[in-house]
């Protein structure tokens, strides 16, 4: 690959929420071991685009210690780790204990805690992102669990967009709040994303509020990914980044797996006509109604071929057919945070992540 092609190629990176760090010392350990091992394996001669996960204690530790921020920036720069985006979705611990619905807490409408955390994450990202990046993003939940109305979540979300706007005026760094639709939230479908932006987001904040388009989330909702992208573009909704992820797809009857998983398993089902006719926020405790012919489950499976039935064919089609039409500045971040559960019987985490990266890069002709 020529240097010019490499410079303009899309960033294809990995979400580091797959690693179980929660505090700053744990982050340093993760970076010095697993992340550098992955860099050597998958990006030996180039920059490794990464998505750090910011937890509440990690942000608190960094916000009060500018020397640690400078040390982290130096580490990222000298090891060619490009912090193109941050995951600020989950404030509590994400590995090691059941999280389930706690991933959405504190909710946008219940206090200003979510907004303060998001703004603090924006401030840190502006200090840590590569100096030549066009824009960087902080992802957060798009809303709260239904049936919270949209007007309840809007004020604090707009507050974060305004914070990002002022941050750019002050620092010159363009950071975007990448709101992430997810099954079960009051913004889960592309139509609901458009409704929120049309009702609440003024033109002045459109450059600073966008979406993290997670492939698995929209596939669980049985959306056509290409149609969803067009819908967002037609309504001027910024797509700040893509989460390249793959959902489980199961035929009727629904057969649970990873019953002891610490994560939610939002389940959607369609009838023979393809209409969405079933939803459960986690594995159903009762048998689903008759007439459901296909289920999709919010459980991130490997983004490469395996024996587990999944939506990989739709993901592959998106990567080869739709992604090339999107701006090259939009990063594609693989997010298979469930690997620790999938590898309980053995297997190398770094090997599997490298296999995902190579598979995705082949599909979009970066290798």
Short mmCIF file of C-alpha atoms in Angstrom, two decimals, residues 17 53-54 86-92 94 102-106 114 117 138-143 178-182 185 212 217 243 298 335:
data_model
loop_
_atom_site.label_atom_id
_atom_site.label_comp_id
_atom_site.label_asym_id
_atom_site.label_seq_id
_atom_site.Cartn_x
_atom_site.Cartn_y
_atom_site.Cartn_z
CA UNK A 17 -13.69 -2.56 26.25
CA UNK A 53 -13.22 2.61 27.37
CA UNK A 54 -13.62 5.38 29.93
CA UNK A 86 -13.62 6.85 23.31
CA UNK A 87 -16.38 4.60 24.65
CA UNK A 88 -18.08 6.43 27.54
CA UNK A 89 -21.19 4.24 27.42
CA UNK A 90 -20.74 2.25 30.63
CA UNK A 91 -19.75 4.17 33.76
CA UNK A 92 -19.56 1.23 36.25
CA UNK A 94 -17.94 -3.71 32.70
CA UNK A 102 -26.71 -1.03 34.84
CA UNK A 103 -24.88 -0.22 31.61
CA UNK A 104 -27.42 2.58 31.05
CA UNK A 105 -27.05 4.10 34.51
CA UNK A 106 -27.02 6.82 35.55
CA UNK A 114 -24.34 11.19 32.83
CA UNK A 117 -19.26 12.20 32.81
CA UNK A 138 -17.16 9.96 22.59
CA UNK A 139 -19.94 7.37 22.45
CA UNK A 140 -22.78 7.31 24.98
CA UNK A 141 -26.18 5.64 25.25
CA UNK A 142 -28.82 7.17 23.00
CA UNK A 143 -31.45 7.58 25.65
CA UNK A 178 -21.66 9.76 19.27
CA UNK A 179 -25.04 8.70 20.62
CA UNK A 180 -25.50 4.95 20.35
CA UNK A 181 -28.95 3.47 19.64
CA UNK A 182 -29.50 0.11 21.28
CA UNK A 185 -33.67 2.21 24.60
CA UNK A 212 -22.38 5.67 16.70
CA UNK A 217 -27.75 -3.13 17.22
CA UNK A 243 -19.12 -0.16 15.49
CA UNK A 298 -27.85 -8.64 21.04
CA UNK A 335 -16.42 -4.23 19.10
#
